[in-house]
Short mmCIF file of C-alpha atoms and ligand atoms in Angstrom, two decimals:
data_model
loop_
_atom_site.label_atom_id
_atom_site.label_comp_id
_atom_site.label_asym_id
_atom_site.label_seq_id
_atom_site.Cartn_x
_atom_site.Cartn_y
_atom_site.Cartn_z
CA MET A 1 -0.19 -0.15 -0.10
CA LYS A 2 3.04 2.32 1.27
CA GLN A 3 4.98 1.88 -2.03
CA LYS A 4 1.26 2.77 -4.66
CA VAL A 5 1.32 6.07 -2.62
CA ILE A 6 5.49 6.30 -3.11
CA ARG A 7 4.69 5.65 -7.06
CA GLN A 8 1.72 7.74 -7.35
CA SER A 9 3.20 10.54 -5.82
CA LYS A 10 6.30 10.38 -8.42
CA ILE A 11 3.72 10.16 -11.52
CA ASN A 12 2.33 13.19 -10.06
CA ALA A 13 5.30 14.99 -10.25
CA ILE A 14 6.31 13.91 -13.34
CA ILE A 15 2.99 15.03 -14.83
CA ASP A 16 3.62 18.54 -12.81
CA ASN A 17 6.79 18.18 -14.74
CA THR A 18 5.55 17.70 -17.86
CA GLN A 19 3.26 20.18 -17.54
CA ASN A 20 5.54 22.83 -16.96
CA GLU A 21 8.49 21.47 -19.67
CA LYS A 22 5.28 20.87 -22.14
CA GLU A 23 4.43 25.03 -21.45
CA GLU A 24 8.34 25.93 -22.20
CA LYS A 25 9.30 23.39 -25.13
CA LYS A 26 6.29 22.21 -26.87
CA GLN A 27 5.74 18.76 -28.07
CA ALA A 28 8.43 17.80 -25.90
CA TYR A 29 6.94 14.58 -23.87
CA ILE A 30 8.86 13.06 -20.50
CA LEU A 31 9.68 9.47 -20.93
CA ILE A 32 7.80 7.58 -18.11
CA ASP A 33 9.00 4.04 -16.96
CA LYS A 34 6.01 2.04 -17.73
CA ASP A 35 6.84 -0.10 -14.06
CA MET A 36 6.25 3.03 -12.07
CA MET A 37 2.36 3.57 -13.34
CA ASN A 38 -0.57 1.11 -12.53
CA LEU A 39 -2.28 1.61 -16.32
CA ILE A 40 -5.75 0.63 -17.24
CA PRO A 41 -6.35 0.50 -21.36
CA VAL A 42 -8.21 2.65 -22.98
CA ASP A 43 -10.70 2.03 -25.98
CA LYS A 44 -9.14 5.01 -28.29
CA ARG A 45 -12.07 4.84 -30.46
CA ILE A 46 -14.44 6.24 -27.90
CA LEU A 47 -12.40 9.36 -27.61
CA ASN A 48 -14.73 10.60 -30.13
CA LEU A 49 -14.56 14.54 -31.60
CA GLY A 50 -15.44 17.69 -29.52
CA SER A 51 -15.64 15.48 -26.14
CA LYS A 52 -13.26 16.43 -23.07
CA ILE A 53 -11.48 14.43 -21.30
CA ASP A 54 -10.98 15.10 -17.47
CA PHE A 55 -8.22 12.17 -17.30
CA LYS A 56 -4.57 12.38 -18.38
CA LEU A 57 -4.23 9.65 -21.03
CA PHE A 58 -0.11 7.79 -21.87
CA ALA A 59 0.52 6.03 -24.62
CA THR A 60 3.86 4.01 -25.68
CA ASP A 61 6.07 4.95 -28.30
CA GLU A 62 8.17 3.02 -30.61
CA LYS A 63 10.19 2.40 -28.13
CA THR A 64 8.04 1.39 -25.66
CA HIS A 65 8.50 3.92 -23.52
CA MET A 66 4.95 5.20 -22.07
CA SER A 67 5.05 8.80 -22.00
CA LEU A 68 2.17 11.83 -21.06
CA PHE A 69 -0.24 11.96 -24.44
CA LEU A 70 -2.77 14.28 -23.40
CA GLN A 71 -3.15 16.10 -20.61
CA ALA A 72 -6.58 16.18 -18.21
CA ASP A 73 -8.96 18.65 -19.42
CA THR A 74 -7.96 18.31 -23.01
CA VAL A 75 -10.53 18.54 -26.28
CA ILE A 76 -10.44 16.10 -28.33
CA GLU A 77 -9.80 18.20 -31.66
CA LYS A 78 -8.76 17.28 -35.10
CA ASP A 79 -5.49 17.26 -34.06
CA GLU A 80 -5.90 14.98 -30.93
CA LYS A 81 -7.30 12.43 -33.15
CA TYR A 82 -4.79 12.76 -36.26
CA LYS A 83 -2.35 11.73 -33.68
CA LEU A 84 -4.32 8.85 -32.16
CA GLN A 85 -4.51 6.92 -35.64
CA TYR A 86 -0.51 6.08 -34.76
CA VAL A 87 -0.26 5.06 -31.53
CA GLU A 88 -1.12 1.60 -30.86
CA LYS A 89 -2.77 1.93 -27.65
CA VAL A 90 -3.50 4.35 -24.77
CA PHE A 91 -3.78 4.40 -21.00
CA ALA A 92 -5.55 5.85 -18.26
CA LEU A 93 -3.76 5.84 -14.39
CA GLU A 94 -6.00 3.29 -12.83
CA SER A 95 -6.85 5.91 -10.03
CA GLU A 96 -8.35 8.14 -12.36
CA LYS A 97 -10.71 4.85 -13.30
CA ASP A 98 -13.57 6.43 -12.02
CA LYS A 99 -13.39 9.63 -14.39
CA TYR A 100 -12.67 7.34 -17.37
CA ASP A 101 -16.28 4.92 -16.21
CA ASN A 102 -17.96 8.44 -16.37
CA PHE A 103 -16.84 9.74 -19.63
CA LEU A 104 -17.80 5.91 -20.74
CA GLU A 105 -21.13 6.67 -18.92
CA HIS A 106 -21.87 10.18 -21.12
CA HIS A 107 -19.57 9.61 -24.19
CA LEU A 108 -20.70 5.76 -25.63
CA GLN A 109 -23.91 6.95 -27.01
CA ASN A 110 -21.58 9.71 -29.93
CA ILE A 111 -20.57 6.15 -31.19
CA LEU A 112 -23.20 6.03 -33.01
CA LYS A 113 -22.55 9.06 -34.76
CA ASP A 114 -18.56 7.83 -36.14
CA ASP A 115 -19.12 7.38 -39.73
CA LEU A 116 -16.35 5.84 -40.08
CA LEU A 117 -16.95 2.54 -37.99
CA SER A 118 -19.01 -0.53 -38.66
CA LEU A 119 -22.26 -1.98 -37.06
CA ASP A 120 -19.82 -4.60 -35.60
CA GLU A 121 -17.27 -2.20 -34.52
CA LYS A 122 -20.06 -0.18 -32.96
CA THR A 123 -21.27 -3.25 -30.76
CA ASP A 124 -18.08 -3.91 -29.90
CA VAL A 125 -17.06 -1.01 -28.69
CA ILE A 126 -20.25 -0.49 -27.02
CA TYR A 127 -20.84 -4.03 -25.07
CA ALA A 128 -16.75 -3.69 -23.86
CA ALA A 129 -17.73 0.08 -21.86
CA SER A 130 -20.71 -1.57 -20.35
CA THR A 131 -19.15 -4.84 -19.55
CA ASP A 132 -17.14 -2.75 -17.45
CA LEU A 133 -19.59 -0.41 -16.40
CA THR A 134 -22.12 -3.54 -15.32
CA LYS A 135 -19.01 -4.95 -13.27
CA ASN A 136 -18.53 -1.73 -10.97
CA LEU A 137 -22.52 -1.90 -10.91
CA TYR A 138 -22.54 -5.62 -9.83
CA ASN A 139 -19.36 -4.25 -7.58
CA ASN A 140 -21.21 -1.63 -6.27
CA PRO A 141 -24.69 -1.20 -6.18
CA ASP A 142 -24.55 1.68 -4.12
CA SER A 143 -23.49 3.16 -7.68
CA LEU A 144 -27.36 3.26 -8.44
CA LYS A 145 -27.61 5.88 -6.39
CA ASN A 146 -26.83 7.66 -9.50
CA ALA A 147 -30.34 7.33 -11.21
CA ASN A 148 -29.12 7.46 -14.71
CA LEU A 149 -26.70 4.86 -14.52
CA SER A 150 -28.60 1.54 -15.43
CA GLU A 151 -30.77 3.89 -18.49
CA ASN A 152 -26.99 5.32 -19.64
CA ILE A 153 -25.75 1.39 -19.91
CA VAL A 154 -28.76 0.30 -21.65
CA LYS A 155 -29.61 3.57 -24.09
CA PRO A 156 -26.92 2.82 -26.66
CA MET A 157 -26.89 -0.80 -26.98
CA LEU A 158 -30.39 -0.02 -27.59
CA ALA A 159 -29.44 2.80 -30.15
CA THR A 160 -27.70 -0.14 -32.38
CA ILE A 161 -30.76 -2.57 -31.81
CA ILE A 162 -33.36 -0.35 -33.08
CA HIS A 163 -31.84 1.80 -35.68
CA ASN A 164 -30.13 -1.39 -37.79
CA GLU A 165 -31.59 -4.88 -38.80
CA ASN A 166 -30.02 -7.75 -36.87
CA THR A 167 -27.72 -6.72 -34.89
CA ILE A 168 -28.57 -9.13 -32.77
CA SER A 169 -25.55 -11.17 -34.79
CA SER A 170 -23.02 -8.43 -34.11
CA TYR A 171 -23.55 -9.14 -30.80
CA LEU A 172 -23.39 -13.07 -31.02
CA LYS A 173 -19.97 -12.45 -32.73
CA ILE A 174 -18.41 -10.39 -29.34
CA ILE A 175 -20.66 -11.25 -26.33
CA GLU A 176 -18.84 -13.08 -23.19
CA TYR A 177 -19.24 -17.09 -23.30
CA ASP A 178 -17.48 -17.63 -20.18
CA TYR A 179 -19.93 -17.05 -16.65
CA TYR A 180 -19.78 -13.80 -14.69
CA THR A 181 -22.57 -12.71 -12.82
CA HIS A 182 -22.33 -9.31 -14.66
CA THR A 183 -21.94 -10.08 -17.94
CA HIS A 184 -24.23 -12.67 -18.00
CA SER A 185 -26.83 -9.74 -16.86
CA LEU A 186 -25.40 -7.68 -19.78
CA ASN A 187 -26.02 -10.52 -22.28
CA VAL A 188 -29.77 -10.54 -20.66
CA SER A 189 -30.39 -7.41 -21.44
CA VAL A 190 -28.94 -7.12 -24.89
CA TYR A 191 -31.51 -10.87 -25.69
CA SER A 192 -34.49 -8.93 -24.09
CA LEU A 193 -33.77 -5.97 -25.96
CA CYS A 194 -33.55 -7.95 -29.16
CA LEU A 195 -36.36 -9.91 -28.85
CA GLY A 196 -38.53 -6.72 -27.49
CA ASN A 197 -38.02 -4.93 -30.27
CA GLU A 198 -38.45 -8.12 -32.28
CA LEU A 199 -42.23 -7.54 -30.32
CA ASN A 200 -42.51 -3.64 -31.63
CA LEU A 201 -42.48 -2.21 -28.17
CA ASP A 202 -42.20 1.26 -27.84
CA GLU A 203 -38.24 2.86 -27.16
CA ASP A 204 -39.60 4.33 -23.49
CA THR A 205 -40.66 0.29 -22.71
CA LEU A 206 -37.53 -0.86 -24.49
CA THR A 207 -35.61 1.22 -22.42
CA SER A 208 -37.20 0.01 -19.52
CA LEU A 209 -36.88 -3.47 -20.03
CA GLY A 210 -33.02 -3.33 -20.53
CA ARG A 211 -32.83 -1.56 -17.47
CA ALA A 212 -34.61 -4.53 -15.60
CA ALA A 213 -32.57 -7.26 -17.23
CA LEU A 214 -29.42 -5.89 -17.12
CA LEU A 215 -30.43 -5.85 -12.78
CA HIS A 216 -32.25 -8.66 -12.55
CA ASP A 217 -29.88 -10.46 -10.45
CA ILE A 218 -28.72 -7.53 -8.61
CA GLY A 219 -29.89 -8.96 -5.55
CA LYS A 220 -26.60 -11.35 -5.84
CA SER A 221 -25.06 -8.28 -4.72
CA LYS A 222 -26.08 -9.24 -0.68
CA ILE A 223 -25.12 -12.76 -1.42
CA ASP A 224 -22.30 -14.31 -0.20
CA PRO A 225 -19.44 -15.05 -3.25
CA LYS A 226 -18.52 -18.13 -2.09
CA ILE A 227 -22.14 -19.50 -2.97
CA VAL A 228 -22.34 -16.84 -5.92
CA ASN A 229 -18.47 -17.96 -7.14
CA LYS A 230 -19.17 -21.70 -6.06
CA GLN A 231 -17.33 -24.23 -8.91
CA GLY A 232 -19.77 -26.18 -8.94
CA SER A 233 -23.17 -26.99 -8.36
CA LEU A 234 -24.81 -25.84 -5.06
CA THR A 235 -25.80 -27.93 -2.34
CA GLU A 236 -29.25 -27.99 -1.36
CA GLU A 237 -28.81 -25.36 1.38
CA GLU A 238 -27.11 -23.11 -0.93
CA PHE A 239 -30.02 -23.35 -3.65
CA GLU A 240 -32.27 -21.92 -0.43
CA MET A 241 -30.03 -19.39 0.28
CA MET A 242 -29.88 -18.59 -3.66
CA LYS A 243 -33.04 -18.08 -4.36
CA ASN A 244 -33.10 -15.25 -2.07
CA HIS A 245 -31.93 -12.70 -4.71
CA PRO A 246 -35.38 -11.89 -6.78
CA THR A 247 -35.96 -11.25 -3.30
CA TYR A 248 -33.21 -8.90 -2.38
CA GLY A 249 -32.50 -7.90 -5.71
CA TYR A 250 -36.52 -6.02 -5.02
CA GLU A 251 -35.00 -4.78 -1.43
CA ILE A 252 -32.26 -2.86 -3.59
CA ALA A 253 -34.72 -1.76 -6.43
CA LYS A 254 -36.98 -0.36 -3.63
CA GLU A 255 -34.32 1.23 -1.93
CA TYR A 256 -32.47 3.16 -5.27
CA ASN A 257 -35.89 4.60 -5.80
CA ILE A 258 -36.60 2.50 -8.74
CA LYS A 259 -40.23 3.20 -9.70
CA ASP A 260 -40.88 1.66 -12.62
CA GLN A 261 -42.90 -0.86 -11.48
CA ASN A 262 -42.04 -2.92 -14.86
CA ILE A 263 -38.54 -2.70 -13.82
CA ILE A 264 -39.27 -4.18 -10.49
CA ASP A 265 -41.38 -6.85 -11.66
CA GLY A 266 -38.90 -7.97 -14.20
CA ILE A 267 -36.30 -7.82 -11.32
CA TYR A 268 -38.82 -9.79 -9.05
CA LYS A 269 -40.71 -12.56 -10.69
CA HIS A 270 -38.06 -13.73 -13.40
CA HIS A 271 -37.65 -17.27 -11.69
CA GLU A 272 -41.52 -17.28 -11.39
CA LYS A 273 -42.62 -20.65 -13.54
CA LEU A 274 -46.04 -20.11 -16.12
CA ASP A 275 -47.22 -23.20 -14.39
CA GLY A 276 -46.63 -21.85 -10.26
CA ASN A 277 -43.81 -23.74 -9.34
CA GLY A 278 -40.96 -20.58 -9.79
CA TYR A 279 -40.05 -18.77 -6.86
CA PRO A 280 -40.02 -16.78 -4.21
CA ASN A 281 -43.56 -16.66 -4.27
CA LYS A 282 -44.91 -19.62 -6.82
CA LEU A 283 -47.10 -17.04 -8.42
CA SER A 284 -49.61 -18.36 -11.12
CA SER A 285 -49.45 -17.28 -15.10
CA ASN A 286 -52.05 -14.28 -14.71
CA GLU A 287 -49.45 -12.65 -11.93
CA ILE A 288 -46.30 -12.92 -14.14
CA GLY A 289 -45.73 -10.10 -16.58
CA LEU A 290 -44.43 -9.56 -20.01
CA PHE A 291 -40.70 -8.01 -18.38
CA PRO A 292 -40.36 -11.14 -16.53
CA ARG A 293 -41.62 -13.16 -18.75
CA ILE A 294 -38.95 -11.65 -21.58
CA ILE A 295 -36.70 -11.92 -19.20
CA SER A 296 -37.07 -15.38 -17.64
CA ILE A 297 -36.18 -16.79 -21.31
CA CYS A 298 -33.27 -14.74 -21.92
CA ASP A 299 -32.02 -15.43 -18.65
CA VAL A 300 -32.13 -19.63 -19.07
CA PHE A 301 -30.51 -18.72 -22.64
CA ASP A 302 -27.58 -17.28 -21.33
CA ALA A 303 -27.40 -19.79 -18.15
CA LEU A 304 -27.25 -22.41 -21.36
CA THR A 305 -24.74 -21.15 -23.94
CA THR A 306 -22.19 -20.07 -21.54
CA ARG A 307 -19.34 -21.52 -19.34
CA ARG A 308 -18.77 -22.46 -16.57
CA SER A 309 -15.87 -24.57 -14.53
CA TYR A 310 -17.94 -27.67 -13.96
CA LYS A 311 -20.25 -26.48 -17.23
CA PRO A 312 -19.44 -26.76 -20.89
CA ALA A 313 -21.36 -24.23 -23.27
CA MET A 314 -24.51 -25.04 -25.09
CA LYS A 315 -24.78 -24.23 -28.79
CA SER A 316 -27.50 -21.88 -29.23
CA PHE A 317 -29.48 -24.57 -31.28
CA GLU A 318 -29.09 -27.25 -28.53
CA ALA A 319 -29.91 -24.66 -26.24
CA LEU A 320 -33.09 -23.45 -27.81
CA SER A 321 -33.98 -27.34 -28.80
CA LEU A 322 -33.81 -28.44 -24.43
CA MET A 323 -35.97 -25.66 -23.91
CA LYS A 324 -38.16 -26.00 -26.30
CA THR A 325 -38.38 -29.46 -25.28
CA THR A 326 -38.21 -29.51 -21.39
CA MET A 327 -39.50 -26.19 -20.54
CA SER A 328 -42.77 -25.21 -22.65
CA SER A 329 -44.54 -25.42 -19.42
CA HIS A 330 -43.38 -23.21 -17.44
CA LEU A 331 -41.40 -20.62 -20.15
CA ASP A 332 -44.07 -18.69 -22.78
CA PHE A 333 -44.03 -20.09 -25.65
CA SER A 334 -45.18 -18.03 -27.54
CA LEU A 335 -42.71 -15.80 -26.96
CA LEU A 336 -39.80 -18.28 -27.03
CA SER A 337 -41.09 -19.51 -30.37
CA THR A 338 -40.14 -15.47 -31.51
CA PHE A 339 -36.99 -15.34 -29.61
CA ILE A 340 -36.09 -18.99 -31.54
CA LYS A 341 -37.24 -17.11 -35.22
CA MET A 342 -35.65 -13.96 -33.97
CA LEU A 343 -31.96 -16.11 -33.61
CA HIS A 344 -32.54 -18.25 -36.01
CA HIS A 345 -32.74 -15.72 -39.12
CA LYS A 346 -29.99 -13.71 -37.76
FE1 FE2 B 1 -31.92 -14.81 -11.09
FE1 FE2 B 2 -29.69 -14.50 -14.31
#
């Protein structure tokens, strides 16, 4: 810990010096020993023209020296964009990760206007940035104090889906097929948005649906990580504890003032089954609305098609066949048929 503090003060001193020297001698970069810094990679495609960064950017030169590339509070103009083409990778200080995440949250939407990027590239940037933001959200549900966070994550994904045909095929190429709670939640959000779009739901309803799906397992953040991340099947007792996560999710939604009843239902009822054998309340089909019906299909599909240490990932065709033949009594059959059609036409 002490070592880290010393490192950081050294970096600050170097950066301050860099700033002074830059003023005296333009274009002069001080080379910084890579080992001295804790850096995180920054996706340079997210640095849109006209956006202002409030964190420092570093880059490696051809001798693999790390140097200050852009100062904080720089507006990305044509000049900066041009220079960015000639560096392979850019980084931010780990100590400024909050600032970078904040930048991602508020600028992700702009990527959609970048005519130089293909749909595949846009979905790639958006999925990677959203993974980062969703991970923070699941590690720290307190970030839901920022009432717009889940909406800011969902909106760019939704825009790619509404404004393009067959965006699902772009997402299927890049989504994470190893199971982690946060990537699972993001994948369920992507699938739910695509299915909701197939059903011609309006944009506001789709935004709520995407948020509900993104947050559907947020209650797992209140369960012992040893159980949530267990490498193997759960004991009966552990499963009983795990079954509390929809209720915990409901409580978290209330605690953070989520008022949209559809979002609350999506979180609270995603493990209810149409045959009345689900949990936590064994609701009957007429008590289970559209959001939990959509989310439960996408939830099961992602769980089957992702890999865990104790089970391989199923191919989508196998997963859909299994769902159709063995789960038709508890999943909404008509929605499942639309979901299957959507994935077959990809
Ligand atoms: Fe769940
Ligand atoms: Fe889930």
